[in-house]
Tab-separated table of C-alpha atoms (C1' of nucleotides) in Angstrom:
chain	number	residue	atom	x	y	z
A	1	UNK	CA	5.951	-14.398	-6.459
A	2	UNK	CA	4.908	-10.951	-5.465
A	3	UNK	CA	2.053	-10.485	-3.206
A	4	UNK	CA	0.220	-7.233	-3.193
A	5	UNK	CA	-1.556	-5.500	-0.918
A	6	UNK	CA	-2.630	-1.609	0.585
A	7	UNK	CA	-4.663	0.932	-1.549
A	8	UNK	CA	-3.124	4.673	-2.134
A	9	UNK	CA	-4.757	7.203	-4.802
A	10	UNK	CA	-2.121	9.014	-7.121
A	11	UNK	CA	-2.596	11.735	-9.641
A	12	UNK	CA	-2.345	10.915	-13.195
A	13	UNK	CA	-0.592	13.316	-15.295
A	14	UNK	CA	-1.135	14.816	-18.750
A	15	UNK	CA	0.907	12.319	-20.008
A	16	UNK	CA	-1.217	9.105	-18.863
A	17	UNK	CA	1.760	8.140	-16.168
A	18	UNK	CA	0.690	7.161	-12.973
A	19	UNK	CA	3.327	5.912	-9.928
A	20	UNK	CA	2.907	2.850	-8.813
A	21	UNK	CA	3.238	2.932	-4.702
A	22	UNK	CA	6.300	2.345	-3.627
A	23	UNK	CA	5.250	-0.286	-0.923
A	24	UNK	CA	4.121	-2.041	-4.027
A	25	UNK	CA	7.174	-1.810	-6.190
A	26	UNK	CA	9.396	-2.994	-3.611
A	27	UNK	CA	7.206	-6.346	-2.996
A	28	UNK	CA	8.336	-6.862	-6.721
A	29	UNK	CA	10.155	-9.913	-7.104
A	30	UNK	CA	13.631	-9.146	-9.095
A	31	UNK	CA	12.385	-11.506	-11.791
A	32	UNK	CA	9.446	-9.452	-13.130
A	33	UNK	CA	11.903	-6.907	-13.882
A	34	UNK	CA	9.938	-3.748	-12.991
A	35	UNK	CA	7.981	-4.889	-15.511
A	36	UNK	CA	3.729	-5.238	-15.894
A	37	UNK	CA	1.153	-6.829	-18.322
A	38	UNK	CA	-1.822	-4.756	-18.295
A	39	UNK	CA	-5.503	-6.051	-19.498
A	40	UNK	CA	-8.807	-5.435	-19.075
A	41	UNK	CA	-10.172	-6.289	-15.437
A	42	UNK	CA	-13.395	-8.476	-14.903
A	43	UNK	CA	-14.763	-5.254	-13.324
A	44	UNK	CA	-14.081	-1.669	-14.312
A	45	UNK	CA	-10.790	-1.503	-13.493
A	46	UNK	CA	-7.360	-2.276	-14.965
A	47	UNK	CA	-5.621	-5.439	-14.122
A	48	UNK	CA	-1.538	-5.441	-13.444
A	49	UNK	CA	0.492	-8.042	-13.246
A	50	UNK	CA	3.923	-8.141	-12.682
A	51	UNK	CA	5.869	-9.926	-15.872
A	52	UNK	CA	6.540	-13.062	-13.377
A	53	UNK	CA	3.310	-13.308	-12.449
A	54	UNK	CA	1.806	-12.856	-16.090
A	55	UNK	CA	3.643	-16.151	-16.970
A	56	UNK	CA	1.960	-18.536	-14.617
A	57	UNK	CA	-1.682	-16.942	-16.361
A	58	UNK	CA	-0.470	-17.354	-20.149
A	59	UNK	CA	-0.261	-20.948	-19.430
A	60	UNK	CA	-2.822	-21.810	-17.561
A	61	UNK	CA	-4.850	-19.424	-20.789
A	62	UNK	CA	-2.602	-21.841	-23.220
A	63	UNK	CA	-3.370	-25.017	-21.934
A	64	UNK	CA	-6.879	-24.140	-22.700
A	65	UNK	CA	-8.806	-26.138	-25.512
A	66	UNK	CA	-8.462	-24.724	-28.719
A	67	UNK	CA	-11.077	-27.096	-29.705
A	68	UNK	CA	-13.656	-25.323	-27.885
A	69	UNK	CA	-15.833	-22.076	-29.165
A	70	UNK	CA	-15.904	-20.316	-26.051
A	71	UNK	CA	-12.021	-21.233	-24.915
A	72	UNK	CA	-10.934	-19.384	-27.776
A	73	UNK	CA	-12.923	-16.800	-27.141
A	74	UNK	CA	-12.231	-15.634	-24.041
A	75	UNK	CA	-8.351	-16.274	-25.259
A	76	UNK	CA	-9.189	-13.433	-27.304
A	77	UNK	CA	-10.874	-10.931	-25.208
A	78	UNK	CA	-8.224	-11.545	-23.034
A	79	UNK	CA	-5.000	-10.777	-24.686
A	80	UNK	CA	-6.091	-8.174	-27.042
A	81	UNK	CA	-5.918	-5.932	-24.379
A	82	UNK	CA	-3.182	-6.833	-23.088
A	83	UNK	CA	-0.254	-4.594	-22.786
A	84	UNK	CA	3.359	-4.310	-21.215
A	85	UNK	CA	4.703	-1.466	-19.409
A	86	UNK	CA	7.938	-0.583	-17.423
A	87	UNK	CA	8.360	1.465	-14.881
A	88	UNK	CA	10.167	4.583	-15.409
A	89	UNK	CA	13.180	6.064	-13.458
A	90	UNK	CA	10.688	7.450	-10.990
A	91	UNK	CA	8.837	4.577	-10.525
A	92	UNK	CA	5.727	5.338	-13.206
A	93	UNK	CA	3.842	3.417	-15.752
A	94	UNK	CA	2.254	4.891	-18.690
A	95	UNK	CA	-1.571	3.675	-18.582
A	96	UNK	CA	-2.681	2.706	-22.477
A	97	UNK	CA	-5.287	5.254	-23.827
A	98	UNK	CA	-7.406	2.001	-24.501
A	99	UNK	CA	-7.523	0.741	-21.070
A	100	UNK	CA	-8.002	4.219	-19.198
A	101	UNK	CA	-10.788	4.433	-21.224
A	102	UNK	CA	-12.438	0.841	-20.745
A	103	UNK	CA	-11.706	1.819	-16.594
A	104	UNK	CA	-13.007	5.644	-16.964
A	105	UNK	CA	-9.627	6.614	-15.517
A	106	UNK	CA	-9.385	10.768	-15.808
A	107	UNK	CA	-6.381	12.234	-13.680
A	108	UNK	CA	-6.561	10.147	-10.221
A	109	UNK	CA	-6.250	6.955	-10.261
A	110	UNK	CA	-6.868	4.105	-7.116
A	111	UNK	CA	-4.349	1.848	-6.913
A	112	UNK	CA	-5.148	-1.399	-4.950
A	113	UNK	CA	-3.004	-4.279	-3.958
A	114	UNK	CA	-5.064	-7.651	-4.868
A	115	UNK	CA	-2.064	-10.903	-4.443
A	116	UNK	CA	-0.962	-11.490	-7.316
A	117	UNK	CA	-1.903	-8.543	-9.386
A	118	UNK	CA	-2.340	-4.657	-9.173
A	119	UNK	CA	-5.730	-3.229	-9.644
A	120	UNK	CA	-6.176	0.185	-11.272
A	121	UNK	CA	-9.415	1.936	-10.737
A	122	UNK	CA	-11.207	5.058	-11.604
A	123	UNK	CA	-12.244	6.673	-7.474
A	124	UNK	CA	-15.264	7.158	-8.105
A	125	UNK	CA	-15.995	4.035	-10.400
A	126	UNK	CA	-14.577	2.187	-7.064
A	127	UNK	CA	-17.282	4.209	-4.803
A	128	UNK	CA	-19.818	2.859	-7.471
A	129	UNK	CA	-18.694	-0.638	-7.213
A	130	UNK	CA	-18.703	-0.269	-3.724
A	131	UNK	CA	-22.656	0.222	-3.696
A	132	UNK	CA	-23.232	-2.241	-5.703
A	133	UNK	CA	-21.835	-4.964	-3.066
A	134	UNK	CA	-24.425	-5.719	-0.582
A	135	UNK	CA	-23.250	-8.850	1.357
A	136	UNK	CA	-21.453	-7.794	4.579
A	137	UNK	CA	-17.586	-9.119	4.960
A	138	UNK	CA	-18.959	-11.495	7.364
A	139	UNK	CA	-21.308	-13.483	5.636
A	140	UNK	CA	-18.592	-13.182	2.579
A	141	UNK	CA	-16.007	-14.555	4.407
A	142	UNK	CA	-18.008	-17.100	6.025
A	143	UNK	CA	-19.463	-18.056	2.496
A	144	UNK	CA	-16.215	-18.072	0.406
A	145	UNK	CA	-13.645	-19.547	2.648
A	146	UNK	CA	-16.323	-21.936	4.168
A	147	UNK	CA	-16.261	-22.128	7.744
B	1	UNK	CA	3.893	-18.315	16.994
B	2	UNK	CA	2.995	-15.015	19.450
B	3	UNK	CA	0.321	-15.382	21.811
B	4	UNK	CA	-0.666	-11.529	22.697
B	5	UNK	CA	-2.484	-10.886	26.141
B	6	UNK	CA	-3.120	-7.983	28.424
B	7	UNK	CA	-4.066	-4.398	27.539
B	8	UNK	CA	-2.573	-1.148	28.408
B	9	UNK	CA	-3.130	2.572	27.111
B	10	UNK	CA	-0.534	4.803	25.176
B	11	UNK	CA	-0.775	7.899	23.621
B	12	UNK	CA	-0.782	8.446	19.879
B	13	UNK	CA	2.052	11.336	18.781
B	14	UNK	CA	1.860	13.880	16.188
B	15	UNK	CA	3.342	11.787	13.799
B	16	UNK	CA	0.354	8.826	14.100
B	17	UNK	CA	3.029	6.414	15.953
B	18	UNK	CA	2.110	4.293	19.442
B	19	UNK	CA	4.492	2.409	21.015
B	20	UNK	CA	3.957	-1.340	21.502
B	21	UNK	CA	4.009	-3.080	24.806
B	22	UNK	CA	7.089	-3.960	25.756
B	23	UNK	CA	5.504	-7.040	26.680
B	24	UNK	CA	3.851	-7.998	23.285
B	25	UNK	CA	6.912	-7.130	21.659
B	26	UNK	CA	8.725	-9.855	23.701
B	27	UNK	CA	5.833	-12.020	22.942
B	28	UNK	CA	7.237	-11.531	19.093
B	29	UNK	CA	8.883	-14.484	17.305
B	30	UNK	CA	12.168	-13.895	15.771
B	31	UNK	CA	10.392	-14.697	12.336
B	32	UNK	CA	7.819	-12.068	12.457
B	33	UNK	CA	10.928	-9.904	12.294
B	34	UNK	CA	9.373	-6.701	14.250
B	35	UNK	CA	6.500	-6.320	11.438
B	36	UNK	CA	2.976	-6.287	11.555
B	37	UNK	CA	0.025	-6.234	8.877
B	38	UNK	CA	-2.267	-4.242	9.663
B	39	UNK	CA	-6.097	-4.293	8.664
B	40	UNK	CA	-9.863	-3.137	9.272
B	41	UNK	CA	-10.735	-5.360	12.081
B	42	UNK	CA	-14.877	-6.681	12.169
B	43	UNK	CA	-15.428	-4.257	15.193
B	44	UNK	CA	-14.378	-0.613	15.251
B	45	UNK	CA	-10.668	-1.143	15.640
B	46	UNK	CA	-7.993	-2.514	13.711
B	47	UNK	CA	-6.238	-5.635	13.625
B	48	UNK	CA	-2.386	-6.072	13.669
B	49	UNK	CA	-1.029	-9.305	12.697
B	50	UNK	CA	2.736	-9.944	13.249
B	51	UNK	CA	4.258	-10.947	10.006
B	52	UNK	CA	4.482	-14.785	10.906
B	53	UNK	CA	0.547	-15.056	11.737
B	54	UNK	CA	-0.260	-12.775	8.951
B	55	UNK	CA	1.769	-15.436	6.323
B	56	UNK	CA	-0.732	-18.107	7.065
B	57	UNK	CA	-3.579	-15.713	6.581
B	58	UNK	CA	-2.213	-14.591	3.338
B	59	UNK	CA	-1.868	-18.387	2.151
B	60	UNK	CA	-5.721	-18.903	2.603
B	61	UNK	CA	-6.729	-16.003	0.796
B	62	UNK	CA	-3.978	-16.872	-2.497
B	63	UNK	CA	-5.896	-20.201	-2.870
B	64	UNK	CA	-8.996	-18.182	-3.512
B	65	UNK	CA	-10.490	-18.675	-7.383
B	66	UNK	CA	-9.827	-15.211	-8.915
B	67	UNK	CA	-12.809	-16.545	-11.069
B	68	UNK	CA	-15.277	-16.381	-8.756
B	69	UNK	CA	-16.913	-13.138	-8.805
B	70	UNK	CA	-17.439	-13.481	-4.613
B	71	UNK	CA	-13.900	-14.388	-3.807
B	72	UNK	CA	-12.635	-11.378	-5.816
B	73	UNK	CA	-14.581	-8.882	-3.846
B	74	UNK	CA	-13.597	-10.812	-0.464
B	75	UNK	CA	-9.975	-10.261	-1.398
B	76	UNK	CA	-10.363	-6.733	-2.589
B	77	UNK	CA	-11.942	-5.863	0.918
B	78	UNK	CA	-9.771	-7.280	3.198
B	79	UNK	CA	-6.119	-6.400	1.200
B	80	UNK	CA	-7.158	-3.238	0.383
B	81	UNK	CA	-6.685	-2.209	3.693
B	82	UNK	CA	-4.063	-4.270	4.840
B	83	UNK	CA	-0.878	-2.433	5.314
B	84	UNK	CA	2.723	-3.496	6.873
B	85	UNK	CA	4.409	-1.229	9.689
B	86	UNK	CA	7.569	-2.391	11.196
B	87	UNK	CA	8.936	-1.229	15.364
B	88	UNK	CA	11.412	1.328	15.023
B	89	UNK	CA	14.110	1.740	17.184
B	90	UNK	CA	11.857	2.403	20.011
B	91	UNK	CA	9.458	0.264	19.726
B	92	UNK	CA	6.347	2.046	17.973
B	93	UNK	CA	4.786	1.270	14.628
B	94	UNK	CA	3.055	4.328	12.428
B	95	UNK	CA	-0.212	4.052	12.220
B	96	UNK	CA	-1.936	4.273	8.003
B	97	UNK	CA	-4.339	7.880	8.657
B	98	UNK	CA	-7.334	5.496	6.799
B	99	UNK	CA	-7.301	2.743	9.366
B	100	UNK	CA	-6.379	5.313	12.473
B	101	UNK	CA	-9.863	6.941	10.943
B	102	UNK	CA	-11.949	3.679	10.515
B	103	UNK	CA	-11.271	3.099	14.379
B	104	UNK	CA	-11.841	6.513	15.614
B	105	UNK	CA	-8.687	6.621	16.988
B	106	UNK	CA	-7.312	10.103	17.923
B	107	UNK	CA	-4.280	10.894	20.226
B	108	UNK	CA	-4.633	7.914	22.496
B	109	UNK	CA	-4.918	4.198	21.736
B	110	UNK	CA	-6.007	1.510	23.561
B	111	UNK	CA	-3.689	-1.800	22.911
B	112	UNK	CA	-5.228	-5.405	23.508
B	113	UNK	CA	-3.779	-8.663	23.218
B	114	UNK	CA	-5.902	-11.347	21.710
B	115	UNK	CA	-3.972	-14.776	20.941
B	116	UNK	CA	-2.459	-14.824	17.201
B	117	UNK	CA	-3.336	-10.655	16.464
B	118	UNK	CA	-3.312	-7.161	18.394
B	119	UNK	CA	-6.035	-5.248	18.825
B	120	UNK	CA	-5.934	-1.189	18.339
B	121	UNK	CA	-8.731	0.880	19.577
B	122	UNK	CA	-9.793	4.008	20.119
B	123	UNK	CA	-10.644	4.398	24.248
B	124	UNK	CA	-14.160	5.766	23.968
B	125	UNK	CA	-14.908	3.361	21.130
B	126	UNK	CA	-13.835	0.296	23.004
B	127	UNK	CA	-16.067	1.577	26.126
B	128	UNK	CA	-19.129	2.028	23.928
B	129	UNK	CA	-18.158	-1.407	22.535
B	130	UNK	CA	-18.382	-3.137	25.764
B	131	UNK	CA	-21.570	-1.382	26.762
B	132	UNK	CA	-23.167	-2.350	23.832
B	133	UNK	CA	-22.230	-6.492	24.893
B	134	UNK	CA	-25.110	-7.385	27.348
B	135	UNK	CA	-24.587	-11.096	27.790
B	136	UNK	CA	-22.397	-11.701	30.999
B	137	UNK	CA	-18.743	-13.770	30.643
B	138	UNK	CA	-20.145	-16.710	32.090
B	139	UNK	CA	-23.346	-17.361	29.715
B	140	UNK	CA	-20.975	-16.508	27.108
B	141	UNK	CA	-18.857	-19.062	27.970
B	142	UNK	CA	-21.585	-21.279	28.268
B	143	UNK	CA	-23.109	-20.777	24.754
B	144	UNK	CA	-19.388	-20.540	22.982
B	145	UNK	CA	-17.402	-23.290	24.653
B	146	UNK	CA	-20.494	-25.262	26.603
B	147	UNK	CA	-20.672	-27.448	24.389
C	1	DG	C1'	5.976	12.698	-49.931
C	2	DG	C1'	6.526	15.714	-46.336
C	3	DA	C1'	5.143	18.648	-42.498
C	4	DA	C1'	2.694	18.579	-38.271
C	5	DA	C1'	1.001	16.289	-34.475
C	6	DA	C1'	1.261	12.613	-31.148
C	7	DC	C1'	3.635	9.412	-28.471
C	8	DT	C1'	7.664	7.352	-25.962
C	9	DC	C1'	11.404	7.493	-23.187
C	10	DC	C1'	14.915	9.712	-21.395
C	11	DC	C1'	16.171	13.398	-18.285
C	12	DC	C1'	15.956	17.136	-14.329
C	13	DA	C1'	13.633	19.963	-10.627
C	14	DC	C1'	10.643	20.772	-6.938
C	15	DT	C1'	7.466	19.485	-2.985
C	16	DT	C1'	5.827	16.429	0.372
C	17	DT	C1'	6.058	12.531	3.194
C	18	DT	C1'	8.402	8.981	5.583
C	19	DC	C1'	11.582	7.174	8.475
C	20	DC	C1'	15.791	7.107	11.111
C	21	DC	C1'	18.199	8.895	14.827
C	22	DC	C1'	18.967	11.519	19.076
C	23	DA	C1'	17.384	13.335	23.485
C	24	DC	C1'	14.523	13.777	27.349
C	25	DT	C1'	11.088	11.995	30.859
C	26	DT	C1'	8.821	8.421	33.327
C	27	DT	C1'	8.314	3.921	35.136
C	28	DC	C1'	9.937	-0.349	36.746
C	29	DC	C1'	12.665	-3.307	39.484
C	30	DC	C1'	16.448	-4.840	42.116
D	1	DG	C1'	17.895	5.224	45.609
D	2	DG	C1'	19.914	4.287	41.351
D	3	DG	C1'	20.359	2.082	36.979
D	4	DA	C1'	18.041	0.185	33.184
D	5	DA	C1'	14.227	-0.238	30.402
D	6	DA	C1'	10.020	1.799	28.564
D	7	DG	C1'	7.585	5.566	26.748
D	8	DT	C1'	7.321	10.310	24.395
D	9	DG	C1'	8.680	14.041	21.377
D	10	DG	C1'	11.017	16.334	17.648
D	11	DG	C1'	14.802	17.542	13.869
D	12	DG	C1'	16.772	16.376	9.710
D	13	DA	C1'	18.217	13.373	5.912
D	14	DA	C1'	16.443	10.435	2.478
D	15	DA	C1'	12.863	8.651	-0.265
D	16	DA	C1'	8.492	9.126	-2.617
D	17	DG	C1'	5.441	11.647	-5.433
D	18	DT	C1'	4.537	15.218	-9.050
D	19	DG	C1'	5.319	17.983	-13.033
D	20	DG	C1'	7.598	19.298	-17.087
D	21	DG	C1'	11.422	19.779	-20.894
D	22	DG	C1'	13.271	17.880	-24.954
D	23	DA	C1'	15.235	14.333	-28.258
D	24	DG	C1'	13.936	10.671	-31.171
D	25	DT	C1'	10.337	7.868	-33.300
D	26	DT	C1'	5.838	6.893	-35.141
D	27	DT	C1'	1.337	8.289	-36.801
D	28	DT	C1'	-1.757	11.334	-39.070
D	29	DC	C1'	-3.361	14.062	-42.525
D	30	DC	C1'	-3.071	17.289	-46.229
DNA sequence: GGAAAACTCCCCACTTTTCCCCACTTTCCC
DNA sequence: GGGAAAGTGGGGAAAAGTGGGGAGTTTTCC
């Protein structure tokens, strides 16, 4: 499975495309097919994953209890927004009116390798996020990986 | 995998590329294949990783809960900035212009070994860095090892 | 129902950046 | 001292990024 990483700001044109970094597309594994699934991120941003990738989170989302209120739920909120895009010939995906909205995306866009998925963010959203995060790297490291 | 020691100085072209030690680079395991990952080191310099060491690193971080709000940000922070360089033919990797920034670094570069990673720095940064350390090597071998 | 507007998905064209290769100088080491 | 390796600099081809045209389809709205 792809694994991405590196941050580069493009320019998103009057059409909504933006390129996906190249560094990124070639880290694609041929399986995903130049292909992403694009939903809502947890933060303001847009999450992409590449079609491979997507997989391995439908199932874990369908082996979820559809017995349970809040299971189906967040089933719900989760794929409504989601969305699949190709890349173009020059290596561009059209962002979904929807989704540049929900991330306040106008014509630059951050791009942001995260493992297994591609975060898209509005710069200056980012810079806000950025403030809100107090905890230094160190004591985030120190409490997340645990040593 | 590489263990990296000594230190030398090189100058940083035009083009943002410094040459490697010849040494470290024959410190280099076939596997890490000439690349490095490069990130935002905790002091003012920046961290290259040979592709081997870098692997294990990378295999921490994917076991991370993408659910928890904490880990997210962790991963954000430190991939964001992590980029991959390879040697070309003689030896030099490019350095990104946002981590040559972060470390201050302008047309020279001060190169330092330390065990699994490489250490970039900027001269004057890594002078004011050791002024700023006031405990002497052997308390500080003392308090860290003396155990 | 039909025209206009919007959107999608192909292209092609231009600019900028990256990277690969060649050449020269300096240092190292026998 | 001489050859090889290491370090430094730059030119040019190839790739990446950016913008737009236009055909075909869908949506909107009168």
């Amino acid at each position: 499975m792809a694994r991405f990483k590196g941050q580069a700001a493009y320019s998103v044109d009057a059409k909504g495309r933006v390129a996906i970094p190249a560094k990124m597309r070639n880290a694609l594994t041929p399986e995903a097919q130049g292909t992403f699934t694009l939903t809502k991120g947890f933060e303001k941003c847009i999450y992409a994953y590449p079609q491979d990738g997507w997989k391995v989170k439908e199932d874990e989302y369908s082996q979820l209890n559809v017995n349970n209120r809040k299971a189906r739920h967040l089933v719900r909120m989760i794929l409504m927004w989601a969305e699949e895009v190709s890349l173009d010939g020059q290596g561009r995906i059209s962002l979904p009116r929807s989704l540049a909205d929900y991330a306040g995306i106008g014509d630059r866009a951050l791009i942001i390798g995260a493992m297994d998925r591609i975060e898209i963010w509005d710069p200056e959203a980012f810079e806000a996020y950025l403030q809100e995060q107090t905890m230094d790297q160190e004591s985030l490291a120190e409490e997340v990986m645990g040593f």
